[in-house]
Amino acid sequence: MLCGIDVGGTHTDAVLIGPGGVVACAKLRTNHDDLLASVREALSSIVAVAGPAAIARLTLSTTLTTNAIIEGTADPVGILVSGGPGIDPEAYRLGGHYHVLAGAIDHRGRQTAAIDLDAARPVIDAWVAAGVRAFAAVTKFSTRCPDQELALRGLLAGRSDWVSLGHEFSGRLGFGRRIATACLNSAVWRVYNRFCDAVEQSVADLGMTASINVLKADGGTMPLSVSRSLPVQSILSGPAASVMGIIAVCDIAEDSIILDIGGTTTDIAVFAGGAPLIENEGIAIAGRPTLVRALRTRSIGVGGDSAITVSRQAVEVGPRRLGPPMALGGPVPTLVDALNIQNVIAVGDPRASYQGLLAVAGPNGFEPEEVAEAAILNAVNQIRSEVAALVREVNDRPVYTIFELLEGRQVRPTRVYVMGGPALALSALLQDAFSEEVVVPESFAVANAIGAALARPTFSVELFADTASGRLTIPSLGVARHVAATYSPAAAEGEAATSLRDYLAAIGTDAADAPIETVELSSFPMVEGQELVGHNIRVACQVRPGVSAAYKQAVSKSC
């Protein structure tokens, strides 16, 4: 059986899914001071039902890396870069430990200026003395030749805990994106690996032998062992779990809006023709564009635990979360308290909800019921407004789905799918606010954990072959070898697919449940002195995000 755990801002959800459907589920309060404790508690509750031997695969969705970046608890990173002619690397300066070195590689992977390792040594000495132990090394066009980045890693050997190299993340070009991605990856490496250590220990303590996976931002999974080197890929795995959850529990064929209303935020996604949109070039993290491919989502600070603010002019919900609802012992009234006294839901102690709203309503000339009604309306209107803004934004530029580029395609949603704890309670109010049909799936409360459990692995590779120079590279797999002048595009496509298949097998992924497809194949003639000297070949292969077909049949319902 498959287990999925989604660690959210308010709740940690867990499900166990077998061939016949959902076997067990749990919804627990997230311990923000100890996320691992939340995972351990959720996992223990599932093991108590099924036993440790019944769980074959565990997939986690965690906010750990996102929180580390947002809260400023990530490690400082020493960043060594080399650009050569053209774009000035200073344009991408990050943090307080950033140094530009002489050295250059051209677009064909030829070294035109050696990297200045001697100049790097005193810089590294100073950073190490200042306590820096995480590093990133990025050179322009390292995807065509990683030798200079590898030399910098060698220079840092024994002096660093971790070094992220720019060419390891993607074969796509983008110097600034590559710098930001490598930097963020090293910044969260330590906190993420401590979490991995503890997860593995918890699984062992419970007597489980399940394989452990982590959900990525693009809606796919990767083994925990692989994620240790690529923790930046786990950023935004929470919203990705929402998208994969709705794919798992519903058969969506039309343009749609997906709302996952949690305790802290509402995650919004858009589907075009039944397929989720994706940030094809990479998302921006902490304001910096990266190479991290992610499902296109938006999060707003409106959820069941969002604090209510009252003034004589307005009643507003969020974006702050200051604790649980007053009905559950919290310090300030929240959206759940408003729903409580309007008899939309019945959570905890309704009297505490009433007293909390009375305390903020009276001094501003309102009755508690008036504040509750205004708060609910404000929350619904915020969601509706953000959905409209996201759809407009999507329609202002080319639309990328996980399947294809839809040039000139306008997204016109006809349905709004709602999931998360407050989904059913708010469904009627949302239907009043939206002209589209509002649908609440049967498994709305734990759909995100279902998405984590059933998501299949994703990975992509880019192969570059320059037959004139006789060089072939697959940057993300660390492949670099000689290639013959007669090497053809067909041979390149076959090698890229085979290399990806071999990699998936090496990390323990069943390629049968992860079909490989070619998404780009190009070959350009290279001419020197009016003579054809070779071809520049590029192939991109991928495993597209999706859910396990066999288990989807067990959990999918008519929506």
XYZ file of C-alpha atoms in Angstrom:
559
model
C 0.000 0.000 0.000
C 1.005 3.622 -0.532
C 1.172 6.287 2.182
C 1.129 10.026 1.592
C 1.808 12.712 4.209
C 1.298 16.417 3.533
C 2.731 18.769 6.164
C 0.671 21.928 5.832
C 0.776 25.255 7.601
C -2.021 24.251 9.973
C -2.672 20.536 9.573
C -0.607 17.484 8.708
C -2.673 15.052 6.645
C -1.884 11.389 6.092
C -3.545 8.702 3.998
C -2.937 5.036 3.307
C -4.161 3.789 -0.060
C -4.535 0.195 -1.198
C -5.825 -1.394 -4.390
C -9.375 -0.920 -3.118
C -9.074 2.738 -2.153
C -8.337 4.731 1.012
C -7.648 2.363 3.910
C -6.841 4.920 6.626
C -6.440 8.663 7.027
C -5.471 11.155 9.716
C -5.606 14.942 10.148
C -3.444 16.391 12.921
C -2.352 19.858 13.991
C 1.057 20.754 12.564
C 3.742 21.387 15.179
C 5.563 24.403 13.724
C 8.367 24.110 16.240
C 9.000 20.497 15.245
C 7.738 19.505 11.792
C 9.254 16.082 12.204
C 7.056 15.462 15.241
C 4.037 16.092 13.015
C 5.318 13.582 10.445
C 6.072 11.025 13.150
C 2.641 11.395 14.751
C 0.837 11.100 11.402
C 2.896 8.093 10.386
C 2.356 6.392 13.734
C -1.407 6.731 13.364
C -1.287 5.076 9.933
C 1.032 2.288 11.098
C -1.310 1.611 14.027
C -4.068 0.809 11.538
C -2.195 -1.171 8.893
C 1.011 -2.343 10.517
C 4.509 -1.358 9.339
C 4.930 -4.144 6.785
C 1.854 -3.128 4.783
C 3.327 0.194 3.625
C 5.429 -0.219 0.490
C 5.996 3.451 -0.325
C 5.903 6.655 1.691
C 5.795 10.074 -0.006
C 6.185 13.323 1.927
C 5.176 16.850 1.042
C 6.870 19.354 3.323
C 7.061 23.113 3.827
C 10.493 22.816 5.438
C 12.663 24.332 2.687
C 10.116 27.029 1.839
C 9.923 28.068 5.491
C 13.716 28.149 5.866
C 14.011 30.625 3.002
C 11.029 32.781 3.980
C 11.970 32.905 7.666
C 15.653 33.589 6.997
C 16.918 30.480 8.791
C 18.784 29.044 5.803
C 22.595 28.860 5.832
C 24.831 31.602 4.393
C 26.340 30.490 1.079
C 29.687 31.313 -0.483
C 29.057 31.799 -4.207
C 31.873 31.569 -6.767
C 30.915 32.565 -10.315
C 32.652 33.066 -13.652
C 30.988 34.613 -16.658
C 33.496 35.654 -19.261
C 32.483 38.089 -22.037
C 28.890 39.255 -22.212
C 26.598 39.441 -19.194
C 28.253 40.817 -16.081
C 27.872 38.285 -13.215
C 27.562 41.229 -10.817
C 24.027 41.633 -12.140
C 23.114 38.438 -10.274
C 24.877 39.156 -6.977
C 23.319 37.303 -4.037
C 24.009 37.544 -0.315
C 27.136 38.724 1.418
C 29.550 36.094 0.096
C 29.710 36.462 -3.672
C 32.889 36.564 -5.744
C 33.454 36.788 -9.495
C 36.458 34.905 -10.892
C 38.239 35.247 -14.214
C 37.564 32.393 -16.631
C 35.268 31.650 -19.542
C 33.607 28.875 -21.552
C 31.886 29.649 -24.842
C 28.463 28.482 -26.025
C 29.978 25.371 -27.627
C 31.641 24.245 -24.417
C 35.161 25.373 -25.317
C 37.298 26.923 -22.600
C 38.440 30.345 -23.801
C 39.957 31.449 -20.481
C 41.092 29.258 -17.587
C 39.350 29.633 -14.233
C 41.526 31.573 -11.781
C 41.787 29.121 -8.894
C 44.606 31.076 -7.249
C 42.325 34.089 -6.882
C 39.627 31.880 -5.321
C 41.800 30.528 -2.490
C 42.037 33.673 -0.285
C 38.340 34.347 -0.830
C 37.454 30.839 0.354
C 39.819 31.232 3.336
C 37.965 34.380 4.431
C 34.558 32.791 4.040
C 35.525 29.672 5.965
C 36.948 31.858 8.741
C 33.573 33.622 8.875
C 31.814 30.276 9.397
C 30.565 29.635 5.864
C 30.324 25.888 5.164
C 27.880 25.778 2.240
C 28.988 26.854 -1.225
C 27.808 27.225 -4.821
C 29.958 27.321 -7.964
C 28.459 28.500 -11.238
C 30.125 29.255 -14.559
C 28.342 30.452 -17.669
C 27.772 27.674 -20.235
C 28.695 25.021 -17.662
C 25.901 22.906 -19.160
C 28.081 22.599 -22.252
C 31.273 21.926 -20.259
C 31.243 21.562 -16.441
C 35.022 21.300 -16.033
C 35.497 24.703 -14.377
C 32.709 24.089 -11.860
C 34.179 20.676 -11.074
C 37.575 22.297 -10.517
C 36.027 24.699 -8.005
C 34.384 21.793 -6.184
C 37.809 20.146 -5.990
C 39.258 23.340 -4.543
C 36.563 23.328 -1.827
C 37.062 19.664 -0.915
C 37.624 19.274 2.815
C 36.633 22.861 3.509
C 32.903 22.656 2.858
C 29.928 20.625 3.983
C 28.192 20.979 0.636
C 28.876 22.481 -2.791
C 26.113 22.952 -5.378
C 27.256 23.168 -9.005
C 25.175 25.076 -11.537
C 25.190 22.407 -14.269
C 23.604 19.794 -11.989
C 20.114 21.310 -11.975
C 19.120 21.562 -15.616
C 20.513 21.565 -19.130
C 18.585 24.732 -19.931
C 20.508 27.977 -20.276
C 19.950 30.915 -17.943
C 22.988 32.170 -16.042
C 21.092 34.197 -13.426
C 18.566 31.441 -12.810
C 21.388 28.936 -12.416
C 23.171 31.095 -9.826
C 20.005 31.553 -7.756
C 19.123 27.857 -7.931
C 22.572 26.684 -6.829
C 22.669 29.252 -4.027
C 19.242 28.339 -2.634
C 20.007 24.642 -2.904
C 23.088 25.019 -0.711
C 21.296 27.397 1.661
C 18.679 24.776 2.620
C 20.934 21.719 2.320
C 21.752 21.398 6.020
C 18.270 21.889 7.479
C 16.783 19.598 4.850
C 19.293 16.795 5.398
C 18.755 16.910 9.154
C 15.066 16.431 8.441
C 15.861 13.497 6.136
C 18.010 11.887 8.822
C 15.176 12.139 11.319
C 12.569 10.832 8.854
C 14.680 7.785 8.071
C 15.202 7.155 11.786
C 11.478 7.472 12.488
C 10.620 5.033 9.715
C 13.161 2.563 11.080
C 11.876 2.998 14.652
C 8.362 2.113 13.481
C 9.656 -1.068 11.871
C 8.862 0.087 8.334
C 10.813 -0.940 5.261
C 8.947 1.339 2.834
C 10.788 3.317 0.183
C 10.718 7.024 1.057
C 10.035 9.735 -1.515
C 9.571 13.499 -1.524
C 7.119 15.488 -3.628
C 8.709 18.101 -5.897
C 7.403 21.484 -6.986
C 6.505 20.086 -10.423
C 4.135 17.504 -8.947
C 6.488 14.561 -9.343
C 8.413 12.617 -6.751
C 12.046 11.801 -6.150
C 13.593 9.296 -3.733
C 14.598 10.786 -0.401
C 18.187 9.743 -1.092
C 18.217 11.763 -4.327
C 16.471 14.743 -2.726
C 19.332 15.102 -0.237
C 21.443 16.580 -3.055
C 18.590 18.597 -4.581
C 16.569 19.975 -1.645
C 15.616 23.098 -3.615
C 13.320 20.860 -5.688
C 11.087 20.318 -2.637
C 10.128 23.991 -2.464
C 6.369 24.529 -3.002
C 5.636 20.824 -2.691
C 2.522 21.735 -0.660
C 0.657 23.431 -3.529
C 1.905 20.658 -5.823
C 0.223 18.104 -3.533
C -3.065 19.969 -3.968
C -2.844 19.803 -7.762
C -1.854 16.142 -7.824
C -4.622 15.408 -5.338
C -7.346 16.789 -7.563
C -5.875 14.889 -10.522
C -6.043 11.712 -8.440
C -9.592 12.023 -7.109
C -11.320 13.610 -10.125
C -11.274 13.206 -13.896
C -10.947 16.800 -15.070
C -11.371 17.491 -18.761
C -12.302 21.171 -18.863
C -10.729 24.534 -18.039
C -10.959 24.712 -14.252
C -9.912 26.461 -11.079
C -8.542 24.454 -8.159
C -8.856 25.836 -4.620
C -7.188 24.154 -1.647
C -8.426 26.031 1.418
C -6.285 25.160 4.404
C -5.870 26.611 7.831
C -3.180 29.139 6.876
C -3.487 29.726 3.135
C -5.616 29.075 0.098
C -3.660 27.587 -2.791
C -5.013 28.386 -6.261
C -4.220 26.534 -9.489
C -5.538 26.716 -13.045
C -6.171 23.807 -15.420
C -6.389 24.221 -19.187
C -8.265 21.460 -20.966
C -7.926 19.240 -17.902
C -4.147 19.719 -17.567
C -2.424 21.776 -14.855
C -0.279 24.717 -15.905
C 3.434 24.694 -15.249
C 6.117 27.365 -14.863
C 8.180 26.016 -17.714
C 11.278 28.170 -17.268
C 11.259 27.954 -13.483
C 9.671 29.716 -10.535
C 10.900 32.768 -8.661
C 11.969 32.030 -5.078
C 12.602 34.894 -2.664
C 12.213 37.224 -5.648
C 14.875 35.464 -7.763
C 14.029 33.500 -10.942
C 15.305 29.914 -10.686
C 15.496 26.764 -12.776
C 13.050 24.933 -10.481
C 10.171 23.808 -12.695
C 6.913 23.975 -10.762
C 3.198 23.666 -11.225
C 1.782 27.132 -11.579
C 0.017 28.024 -8.351
C -0.681 31.038 -6.199
C -1.051 31.113 -2.406
C -2.916 33.790 -0.448
C -3.135 34.281 3.304
C -6.746 33.239 3.710
C -7.537 30.059 5.631
C -9.581 28.696 8.477
C -7.094 29.935 11.086
C -6.561 33.360 9.494
C -6.989 36.113 12.082
C -9.928 38.519 11.830
C -9.092 42.225 12.046
C -11.919 44.639 12.881
C -12.022 48.406 12.552
C -14.941 50.819 12.190
C -14.196 50.927 8.452
C -13.727 47.249 7.599
C -13.627 43.629 8.700
C -10.756 41.677 7.137
C -9.477 38.106 7.224
C -5.745 37.304 7.102
C -3.058 37.249 6.001
C -1.766 36.585 9.516
C -2.217 33.330 11.369
C -1.698 33.861 15.107
C -2.777 30.442 16.281
C -5.788 28.125 16.185
C -9.381 29.401 16.382
C -10.637 30.599 19.743
C -13.045 27.675 19.621
C -9.961 25.475 19.987
C -8.178 27.625 22.560
C -6.554 30.156 20.238
C -5.705 33.767 21.157
C -7.706 35.715 18.549
C -10.887 35.131 16.500
C -10.404 33.502 13.102
C -12.433 32.599 10.041
C -13.383 29.288 11.694
C -14.830 31.242 14.649
C -16.902 33.324 12.227
C -18.186 30.182 10.515
C -18.945 28.741 13.948
C -21.278 31.488 15.124
C -22.979 31.662 11.733
C -23.773 27.937 12.190
C -21.945 27.032 8.986
C -19.760 24.595 10.918
C -19.521 23.289 14.481
C -15.916 23.226 15.707
C -14.750 23.109 19.316
C -16.478 25.499 21.705
C -18.860 27.860 19.847
C -19.186 29.962 23.009
C -15.476 30.790 22.855
C -15.942 31.828 19.209
C -18.814 34.125 20.220
C -16.903 35.717 23.101
C -13.889 36.317 20.877
C -15.913 38.058 18.189
C -17.846 40.007 20.815
C -14.570 41.380 22.172
C -13.524 42.811 18.784
C -17.009 43.728 17.555
C -18.333 45.853 20.456
C -15.590 48.510 20.581
C -16.093 49.114 16.859
C -19.877 49.392 16.968
C -20.724 45.940 15.589
C -22.562 42.875 16.787
C -20.646 39.557 16.738
C -22.952 38.177 14.047
C -22.262 41.198 11.850
C -18.516 40.722 12.165
C -18.839 37.003 11.407
C -20.893 37.646 8.271
C -18.528 40.397 7.076
C -15.459 38.228 7.744
C -16.823 35.307 5.730
C -17.759 37.633 2.880
C -14.298 39.213 2.951
C -12.591 35.810 2.786
C -14.729 34.642 -0.130
C -14.239 37.923 -1.994
C -10.451 37.732 -1.538
C -10.423 34.250 -3.019
C -12.637 35.282 -5.926
C -10.525 38.370 -6.636
C -7.241 36.406 -6.632
C -8.709 33.759 -8.925
C -9.782 36.428 -11.414
C -6.348 38.062 -11.262
C -4.570 34.740 -11.829
C -6.744 33.870 -14.824
C -6.069 37.292 -16.358
C -2.345 36.833 -15.765
C -2.417 33.374 -17.357
C -4.209 34.715 -20.424
C -1.722 37.556 -20.880
C 1.074 35.243 -22.030
C 1.567 31.819 -23.648
C 0.121 28.975 -21.595
C 2.296 25.978 -20.727
C 0.568 22.867 -19.436
C 2.363 19.705 -18.339
C 1.602 18.397 -21.831
C 2.270 21.233 -24.257
C 2.537 24.909 -25.101
C -0.862 26.390 -25.943
C 0.057 29.432 -28.015
C -2.752 31.986 -28.107
C -5.034 29.767 -26.013
C -7.398 31.605 -23.670
C -8.339 29.800 -20.456
C -12.055 30.071 -19.661
C -12.849 28.095 -16.500
C -16.251 26.414 -16.240
C -15.745 24.693 -12.872
C -14.178 25.468 -9.505
C -12.955 22.410 -7.602
C -12.607 23.014 -3.852
C -10.631 20.909 -1.387
C -9.173 21.268 2.104
C -10.748 21.164 5.566
C -13.173 24.146 5.203
C -14.118 23.234 1.593
C -17.573 21.812 2.273
C -18.445 24.541 4.755
C -17.579 27.282 2.277
C -18.903 25.616 -0.871
C -22.334 27.285 -0.851
C -20.803 30.703 -0.193
C -18.271 30.172 -2.963
C -21.043 29.135 -5.333
C -22.741 32.462 -4.651
C -19.481 34.271 -5.436
C -18.507 32.364 -8.607
C -20.463 32.095 -11.824
C -18.718 28.745 -12.499
C -20.018 25.504 -11.010
C -18.412 24.773 -7.614
C -17.522 21.116 -7.000
C -16.340 19.532 -3.738
C -14.776 16.067 -4.273
C -15.660 13.265 -1.883
C -12.114 13.133 -0.461
C -11.844 16.917 -0.123
C -10.390 16.897 3.402
C -7.280 14.800 2.602
C -7.000 15.121 -1.198
C -3.545 16.723 -0.904
C -2.183 13.697 0.972
C -3.750 11.442 -1.675
C -1.925 13.469 -4.315
C 1.378 12.988 -2.510
C 0.778 9.247 -2.138
C -0.061 8.632 -5.792
C 2.286 11.072 -7.556
C 4.757 9.279 -9.784
C 8.433 10.194 -10.275
C 9.446 12.967 -12.647
C 12.841 13.709 -14.094
C 14.198 15.312 -17.214
C 17.502 15.272 -19.055
C 19.002 17.412 -21.781
C 21.639 15.947 -24.095
C 23.987 18.195 -26.036
C 26.232 16.909 -28.816
C 28.683 19.017 -30.793
C 29.937 16.748 -33.580
C 32.457 19.339 -34.753
C 34.293 19.345 -31.423
C 33.436 15.711 -30.738
C 31.839 16.416 -27.335
C 28.621 15.079 -25.784
C 27.228 16.069 -22.378
C 24.173 15.247 -20.270
C 24.684 17.859 -17.516
C 22.171 16.689 -14.896
C 23.554 13.136 -15.018
C 27.211 14.157 -15.048
C 27.798 12.523 -18.448
C 30.585 13.869 -20.679
C 32.203 11.836 -23.437
C 33.630 11.921 -26.936
C 31.219 11.657 -29.850
C 31.929 10.756 -33.478
C 31.455 13.194 -36.346
C 28.733 10.896 -37.718
C 26.624 11.009 -34.543
C 22.999 11.593 -35.609
C 19.918 13.191 -34.049
C 18.227 9.784 -33.942
C 21.175 8.351 -32.017
C 21.047 11.324 -29.637
C 17.346 10.826 -28.985
C 17.894 7.147 -28.267
C 20.827 7.820 -25.948
C 18.956 10.498 -24.010
C 15.985 8.186 -23.427
C 18.221 5.262 -22.493
C 20.259 7.389 -20.100
C 17.101 8.620 -18.394
C 15.697 5.098 -18.167
C 18.955 3.807 -16.686
C 19.005 6.635 -14.159
C 15.443 5.909 -13.055
C 16.329 2.260 -12.601
C 19.450 3.183 -10.616
C 17.418 5.220 -8.109
C 14.836 2.464 -7.756
C 12.046 3.944 -9.866
C 9.758 1.716 -11.899
C 10.029 3.088 -15.439
C 6.853 1.223 -16.405
C 4.868 3.712 -14.302
C 6.965 6.631 -15.583
C 6.749 6.788 -19.400
C 9.577 8.679 -21.095
C 8.861 11.163 -23.868
C 10.969 13.411 -26.086
C 9.898 17.024 -25.733
C 12.587 18.653 -27.889
C 14.854 17.482 -30.698
C 16.904 19.929 -32.742
C 19.973 19.805 -34.946
C 21.754 22.861 -36.331
C 24.558 22.780 -38.940
C 27.814 24.494 -37.972
C 29.702 26.187 -40.771
C 33.268 27.477 -40.677
C 34.916 29.049 -43.700
C 31.859 28.215 -45.820
C 32.263 24.520 -45.017
C 29.993 22.283 -42.954
C 32.076 21.096 -39.993
C 29.410 19.344 -37.928
C 26.089 19.643 -36.143
C 24.932 20.964 -32.810
C 22.312 18.540 -31.502
C 20.008 19.035 -28.506
C 17.539 16.493 -27.121
C 15.282 16.929 -24.099
C 13.523 13.906 -22.590
C 11.263 13.823 -19.568
C 8.902 11.858 -17.421
C 5.805 14.017 -17.177
C 4.043 14.606 -13.804
C 1.116 12.287 -13.187
C -0.418 9.833 -10.736
C -0.256 6.066 -10.524
C -2.880 4.807 -12.973
C -3.612 1.621 -11.030
C -4.293 3.369 -7.736
C -6.159 6.276 -9.337
C -8.893 3.841 -10.314
C -9.356 3.047 -6.631
C -9.662 6.651 -5.363
C -11.171 8.528 -8.309
C -14.852 9.400 -8.063
C -17.259 11.196 -10.339
C -16.864 14.908 -9.587
